[in-house]
Short mmCIF file of C-alpha atoms in Angstrom, two decimals:
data_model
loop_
_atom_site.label_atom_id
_atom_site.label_comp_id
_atom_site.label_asym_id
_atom_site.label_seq_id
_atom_site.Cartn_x
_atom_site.Cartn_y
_atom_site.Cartn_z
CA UNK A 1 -157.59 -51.55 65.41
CA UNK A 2 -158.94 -50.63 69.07
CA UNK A 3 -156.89 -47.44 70.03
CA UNK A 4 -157.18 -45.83 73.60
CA UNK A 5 -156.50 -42.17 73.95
CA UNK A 6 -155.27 -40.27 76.74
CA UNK A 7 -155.40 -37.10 77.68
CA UNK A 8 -152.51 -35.26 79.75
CA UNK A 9 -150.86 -38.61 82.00
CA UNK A 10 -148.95 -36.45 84.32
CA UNK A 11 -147.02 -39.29 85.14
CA UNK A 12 -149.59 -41.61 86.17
CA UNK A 13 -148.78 -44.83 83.95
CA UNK A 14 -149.46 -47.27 86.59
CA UNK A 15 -153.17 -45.64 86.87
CA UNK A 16 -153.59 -45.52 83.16
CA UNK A 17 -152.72 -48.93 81.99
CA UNK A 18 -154.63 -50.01 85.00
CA UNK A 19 -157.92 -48.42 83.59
CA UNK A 20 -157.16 -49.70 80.48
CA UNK A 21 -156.76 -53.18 81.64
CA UNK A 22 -160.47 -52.23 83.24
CA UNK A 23 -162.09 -51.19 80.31
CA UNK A 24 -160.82 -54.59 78.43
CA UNK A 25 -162.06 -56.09 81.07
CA UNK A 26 -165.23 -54.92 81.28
CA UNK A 27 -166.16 -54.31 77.77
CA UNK A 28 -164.27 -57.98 76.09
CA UNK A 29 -161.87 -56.24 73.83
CA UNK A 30 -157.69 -55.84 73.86
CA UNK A 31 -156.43 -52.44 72.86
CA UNK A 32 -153.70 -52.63 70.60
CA UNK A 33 -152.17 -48.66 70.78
CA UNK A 34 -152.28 -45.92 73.39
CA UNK A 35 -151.86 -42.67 72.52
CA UNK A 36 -150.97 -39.97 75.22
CA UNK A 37 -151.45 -36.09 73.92
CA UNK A 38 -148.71 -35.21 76.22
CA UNK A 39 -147.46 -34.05 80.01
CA UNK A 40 -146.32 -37.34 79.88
CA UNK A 41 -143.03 -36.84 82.16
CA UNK A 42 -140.45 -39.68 80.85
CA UNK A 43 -139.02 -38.66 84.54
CA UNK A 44 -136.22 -41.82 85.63
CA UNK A 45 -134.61 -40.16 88.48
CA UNK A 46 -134.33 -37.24 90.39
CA UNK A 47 -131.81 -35.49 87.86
CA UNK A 48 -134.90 -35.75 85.51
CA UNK A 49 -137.04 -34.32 87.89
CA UNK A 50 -135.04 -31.49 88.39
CA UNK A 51 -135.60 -30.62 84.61
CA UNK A 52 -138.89 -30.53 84.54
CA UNK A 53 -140.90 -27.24 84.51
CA UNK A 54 -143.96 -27.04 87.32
CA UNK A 55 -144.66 -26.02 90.48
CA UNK A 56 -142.64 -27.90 92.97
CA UNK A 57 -146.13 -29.19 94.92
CA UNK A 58 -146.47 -31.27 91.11
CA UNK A 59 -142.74 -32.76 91.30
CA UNK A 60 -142.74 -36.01 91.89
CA UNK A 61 -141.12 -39.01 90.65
CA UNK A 62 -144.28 -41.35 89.76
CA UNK A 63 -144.08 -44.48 87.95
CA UNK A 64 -142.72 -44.36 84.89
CA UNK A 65 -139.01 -45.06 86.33
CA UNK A 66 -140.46 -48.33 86.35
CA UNK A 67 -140.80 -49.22 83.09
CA UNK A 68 -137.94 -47.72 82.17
CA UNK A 69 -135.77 -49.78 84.21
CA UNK A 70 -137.70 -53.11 82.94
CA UNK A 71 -139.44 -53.59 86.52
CA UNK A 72 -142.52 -53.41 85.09
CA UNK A 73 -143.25 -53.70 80.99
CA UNK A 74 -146.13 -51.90 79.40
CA UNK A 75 -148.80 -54.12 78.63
CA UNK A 76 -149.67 -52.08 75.50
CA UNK A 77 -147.56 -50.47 73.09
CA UNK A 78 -147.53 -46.60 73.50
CA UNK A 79 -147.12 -43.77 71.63
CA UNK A 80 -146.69 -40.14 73.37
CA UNK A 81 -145.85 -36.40 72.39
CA UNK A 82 -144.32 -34.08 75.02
CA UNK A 83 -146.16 -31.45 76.72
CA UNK A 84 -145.42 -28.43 79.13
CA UNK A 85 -144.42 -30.57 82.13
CA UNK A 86 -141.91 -32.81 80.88
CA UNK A 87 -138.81 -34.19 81.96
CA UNK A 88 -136.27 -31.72 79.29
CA UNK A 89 -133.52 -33.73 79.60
CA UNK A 90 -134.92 -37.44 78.91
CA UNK A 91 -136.91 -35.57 76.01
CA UNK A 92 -134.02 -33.58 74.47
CA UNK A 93 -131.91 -37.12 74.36
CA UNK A 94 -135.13 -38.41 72.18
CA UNK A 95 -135.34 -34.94 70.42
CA UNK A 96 -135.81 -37.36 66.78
CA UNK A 97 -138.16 -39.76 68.61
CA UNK A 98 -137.12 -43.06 70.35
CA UNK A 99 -137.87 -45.70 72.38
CA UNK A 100 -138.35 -43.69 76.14
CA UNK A 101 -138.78 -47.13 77.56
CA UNK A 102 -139.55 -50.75 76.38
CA UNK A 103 -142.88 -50.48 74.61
CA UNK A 104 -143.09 -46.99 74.70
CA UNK A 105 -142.27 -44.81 71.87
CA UNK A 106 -141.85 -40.87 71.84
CA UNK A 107 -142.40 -39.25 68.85
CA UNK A 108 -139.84 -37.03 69.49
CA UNK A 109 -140.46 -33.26 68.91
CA UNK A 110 -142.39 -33.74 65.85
CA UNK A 111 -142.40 -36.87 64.52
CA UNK A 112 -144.90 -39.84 62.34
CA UNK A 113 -144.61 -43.40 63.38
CA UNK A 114 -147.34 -46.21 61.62
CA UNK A 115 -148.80 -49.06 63.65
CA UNK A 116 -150.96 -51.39 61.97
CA UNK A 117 -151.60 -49.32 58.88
CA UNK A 118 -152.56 -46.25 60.72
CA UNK A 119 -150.55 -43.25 60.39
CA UNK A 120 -149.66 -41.29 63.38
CA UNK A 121 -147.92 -37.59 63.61
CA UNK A 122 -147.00 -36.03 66.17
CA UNK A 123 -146.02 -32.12 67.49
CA UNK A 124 -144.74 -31.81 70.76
CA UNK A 125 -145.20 -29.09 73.22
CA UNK A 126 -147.15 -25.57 73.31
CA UNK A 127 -147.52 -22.45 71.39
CA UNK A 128 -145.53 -19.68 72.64
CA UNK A 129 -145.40 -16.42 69.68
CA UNK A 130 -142.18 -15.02 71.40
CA UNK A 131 -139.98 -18.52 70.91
CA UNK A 132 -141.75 -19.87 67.66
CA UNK A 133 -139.26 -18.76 65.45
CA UNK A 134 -136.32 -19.67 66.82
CA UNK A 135 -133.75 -22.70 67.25
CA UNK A 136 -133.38 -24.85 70.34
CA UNK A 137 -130.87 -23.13 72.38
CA UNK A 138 -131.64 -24.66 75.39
CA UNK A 139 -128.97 -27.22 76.88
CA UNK A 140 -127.97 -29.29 80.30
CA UNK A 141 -127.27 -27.21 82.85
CA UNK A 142 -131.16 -26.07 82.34
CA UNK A 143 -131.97 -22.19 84.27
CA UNK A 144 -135.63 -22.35 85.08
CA UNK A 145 -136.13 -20.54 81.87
CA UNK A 146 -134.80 -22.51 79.16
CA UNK A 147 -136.29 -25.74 80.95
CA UNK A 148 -139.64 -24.02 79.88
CA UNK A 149 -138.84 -22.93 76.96
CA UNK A 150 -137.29 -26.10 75.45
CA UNK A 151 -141.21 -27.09 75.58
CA UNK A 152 -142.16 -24.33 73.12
CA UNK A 153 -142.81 -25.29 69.61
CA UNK A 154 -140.92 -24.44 66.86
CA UNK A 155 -141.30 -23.10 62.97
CA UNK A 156 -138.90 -25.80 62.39
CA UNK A 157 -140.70 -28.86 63.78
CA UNK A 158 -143.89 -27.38 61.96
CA UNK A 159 -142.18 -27.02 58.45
CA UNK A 160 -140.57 -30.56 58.90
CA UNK A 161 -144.43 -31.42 59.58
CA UNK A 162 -146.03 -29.68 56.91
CA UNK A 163 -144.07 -31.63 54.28
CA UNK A 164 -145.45 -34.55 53.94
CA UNK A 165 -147.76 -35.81 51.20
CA UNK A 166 -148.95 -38.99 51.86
CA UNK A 167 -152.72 -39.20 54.01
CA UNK A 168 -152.26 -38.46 58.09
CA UNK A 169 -154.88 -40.74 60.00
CA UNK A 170 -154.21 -39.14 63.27
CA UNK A 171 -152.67 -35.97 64.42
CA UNK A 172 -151.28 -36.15 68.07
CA UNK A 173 -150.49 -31.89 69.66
CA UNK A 174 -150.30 -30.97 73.47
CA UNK A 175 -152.58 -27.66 73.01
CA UNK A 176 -155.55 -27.20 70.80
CA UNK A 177 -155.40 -25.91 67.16
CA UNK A 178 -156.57 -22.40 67.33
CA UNK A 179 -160.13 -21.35 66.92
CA UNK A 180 -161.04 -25.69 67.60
CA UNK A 181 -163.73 -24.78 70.22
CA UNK A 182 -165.66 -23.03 67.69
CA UNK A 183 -166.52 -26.14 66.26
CA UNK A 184 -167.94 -27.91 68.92
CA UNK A 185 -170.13 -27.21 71.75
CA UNK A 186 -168.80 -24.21 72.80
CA UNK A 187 -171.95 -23.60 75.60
CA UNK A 188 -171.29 -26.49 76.89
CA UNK A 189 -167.25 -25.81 77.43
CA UNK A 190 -168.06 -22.61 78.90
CA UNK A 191 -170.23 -24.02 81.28
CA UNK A 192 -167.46 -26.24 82.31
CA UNK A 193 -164.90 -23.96 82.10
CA UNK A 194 -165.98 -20.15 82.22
CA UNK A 195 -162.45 -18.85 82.38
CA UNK A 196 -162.69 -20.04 78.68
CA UNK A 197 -164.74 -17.79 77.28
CA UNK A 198 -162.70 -14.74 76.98
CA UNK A 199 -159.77 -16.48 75.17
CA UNK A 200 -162.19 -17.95 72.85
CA UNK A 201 -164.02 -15.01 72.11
CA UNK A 202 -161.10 -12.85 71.30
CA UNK A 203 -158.79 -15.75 69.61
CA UNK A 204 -156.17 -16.33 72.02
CA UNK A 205 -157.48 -19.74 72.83
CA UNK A 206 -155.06 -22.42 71.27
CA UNK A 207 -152.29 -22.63 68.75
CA UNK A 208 -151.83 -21.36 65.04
CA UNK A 209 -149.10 -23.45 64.62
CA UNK A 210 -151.52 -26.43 65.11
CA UNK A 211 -153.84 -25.27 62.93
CA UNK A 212 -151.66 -24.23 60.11
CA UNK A 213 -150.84 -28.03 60.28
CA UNK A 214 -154.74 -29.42 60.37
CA UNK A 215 -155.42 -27.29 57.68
CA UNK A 216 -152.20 -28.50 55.39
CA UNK A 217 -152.53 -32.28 56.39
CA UNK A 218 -155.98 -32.99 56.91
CA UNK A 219 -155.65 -35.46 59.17
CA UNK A 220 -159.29 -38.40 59.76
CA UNK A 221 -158.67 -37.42 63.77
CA UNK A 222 -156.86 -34.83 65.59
CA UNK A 223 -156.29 -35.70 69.78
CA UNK A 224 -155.10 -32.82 72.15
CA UNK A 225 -155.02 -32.42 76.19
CA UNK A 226 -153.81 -29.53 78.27
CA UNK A 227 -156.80 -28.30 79.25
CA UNK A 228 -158.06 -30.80 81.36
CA UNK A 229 -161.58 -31.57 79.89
CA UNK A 230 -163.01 -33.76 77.45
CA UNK A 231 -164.15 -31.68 74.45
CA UNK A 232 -165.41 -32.66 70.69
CA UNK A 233 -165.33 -31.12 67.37
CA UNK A 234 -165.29 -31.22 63.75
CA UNK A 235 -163.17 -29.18 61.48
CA UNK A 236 -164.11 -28.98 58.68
CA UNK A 237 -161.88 -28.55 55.58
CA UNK A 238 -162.24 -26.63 52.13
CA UNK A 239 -161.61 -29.83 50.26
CA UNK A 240 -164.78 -31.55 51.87
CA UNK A 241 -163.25 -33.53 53.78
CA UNK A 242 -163.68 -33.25 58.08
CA UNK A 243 -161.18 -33.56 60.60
CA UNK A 244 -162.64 -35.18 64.30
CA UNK A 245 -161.69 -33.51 67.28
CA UNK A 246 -161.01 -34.41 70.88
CA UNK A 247 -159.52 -33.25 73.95
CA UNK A 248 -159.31 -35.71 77.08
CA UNK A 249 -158.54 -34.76 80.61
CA UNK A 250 -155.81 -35.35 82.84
CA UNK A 251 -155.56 -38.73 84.59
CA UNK A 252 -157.58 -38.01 87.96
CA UNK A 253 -160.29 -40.79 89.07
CA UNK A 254 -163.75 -39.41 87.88
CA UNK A 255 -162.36 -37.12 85.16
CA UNK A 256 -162.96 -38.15 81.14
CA UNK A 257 -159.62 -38.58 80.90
CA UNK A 258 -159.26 -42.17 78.83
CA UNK A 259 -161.32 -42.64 75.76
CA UNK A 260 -161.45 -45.92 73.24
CA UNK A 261 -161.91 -45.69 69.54
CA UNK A 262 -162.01 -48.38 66.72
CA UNK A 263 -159.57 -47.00 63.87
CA UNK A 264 -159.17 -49.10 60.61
CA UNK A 265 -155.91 -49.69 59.83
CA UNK A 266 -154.75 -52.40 57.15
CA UNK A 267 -155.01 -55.79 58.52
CA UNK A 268 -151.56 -55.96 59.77
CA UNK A 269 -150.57 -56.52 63.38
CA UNK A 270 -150.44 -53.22 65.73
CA UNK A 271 -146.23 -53.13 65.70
CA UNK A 272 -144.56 -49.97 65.59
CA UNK A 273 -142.75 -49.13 62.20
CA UNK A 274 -140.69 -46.11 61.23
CA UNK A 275 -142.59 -44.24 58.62
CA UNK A 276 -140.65 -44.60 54.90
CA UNK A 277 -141.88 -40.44 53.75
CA UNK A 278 -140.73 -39.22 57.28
#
């Protein structure tokens, strides 16, 4: 199964399946999944907008109001996780997962979905220490603070997670697992990004909660964004086995931001089912 993975969207839908369409394009192929790692922003009108966390010069409606009101339909089926700039009250409706729009599926705020034989879970939003181990409190009216932190992750979501048995094929989260960028070329992201450096070097870089759940699932490929640069590892685990690692960039022209991947899956055609040990 031919997979395409984004990084963070922002928004940009019309740009993304537009690159995709490219890529098929250019290369022969038809990709049968898209998965976004999040800042996805499900945003269908301006009451949306208003519940979604980022600097007002980043508000903006963009395209996906489109979809969702069957103007446009996505050409490819589409999987996403939330982020840190998402629409909180679209999400919080979906908090389970759902179908955001025809043809695109949320996972909700943890959540595992199969398509064509390949297993997909999914944690939504970032690592915050201070909210981890509480409940969602937050509810409509949002106050600019609990519109950011209804994007924190939760103990919960990651217990829920850390149940299952059966073999993960890919592991969707917004920020990267803790301690990831040891694993790869870590020169070569510093080069990139110096600002980096220090929160490598002294741990802060990335999310425990994330990596509590590599290391318990073991999943063949973990895909992350929020950092806004393409970046590969391999994790490996104490069972032998190795866990492949990227990160994608945001959706600006020139950026690394789209990436395709063959996946086996079992034979079956790339349609969304609900996943029977979930």
């Amino acid at each position: 199964m031919l997979i395409a993975v984004q990084g963070c969207a922002h928004g940009e839908l019309e740009r993304i399946y537009t690159s995709i369409g490219e890529l098929e394009d250019e290369h022969s192929v038809k990709v049968d999944l898209l998965l976004v790692c999040g800042d996805f922003q499900a945003v269908r009108n301006q009451q949306d907008l208003a519940t979604m966390a980022c600097p007002q010069k980043y508000k903006a409606i963009n395209s996906f109001y489109k979809y969702y009101s069957g103007e446009k339909v996505a050409p490819v089926l589409t999987v996403f996780i939330g982020g840190n700039h998402e629409a909180a009250s679209h999400n919080w409706q979906l908090y389970h997962g759902g179908w955001a729009a025809p043809n695109i599926y949320f996972l909700g705020y943890a959540g595992v979905v199969t398509v064509g034989g390949v297993r997909i879970a999914g944690l939504s939003g970032i690592y915050n220490r201070r909210y981890y181990h509480n409940g969602h409190f937050e509810a409509p009216p949002y106050s600019a603070d609990t519109m950011r932190s209804a994007y924190y992750v939760r103990e919960l979501e990651v217990f829920r997670l850390s149940q299952l048995r059966r073999p993960i094929d890919v592991l969707l989260t917004h920020d990267w697992p803790q301690g990831v960028a040891l694993h790869g070329d870590a020169p070569d992201l510093f080069r990139r990004k110096p600002f980096l450096r220090r929160e490598v070097e002294d741990g802060s870089l990335g999310s425990p909660a994330a990596t509590e759940l590599l290391q318990r699932l073991r999943p063949t490929y973990c895909f992350s964004a929020h950092m806004h640069v393409k970046f590969a590892a391999a994790l490996p685990h104490a069972d032998g086995s190795v866990t492949r690692f990227l990160s994608l960039d945001k959706c600006v022209p020139g950026r690394d931001f789209l990436q395709l991947l063959r996946v086996e899956g079992d034979g079956t055609s790339p349609v969304l089912r609900y996943d029977a040990e979930w």
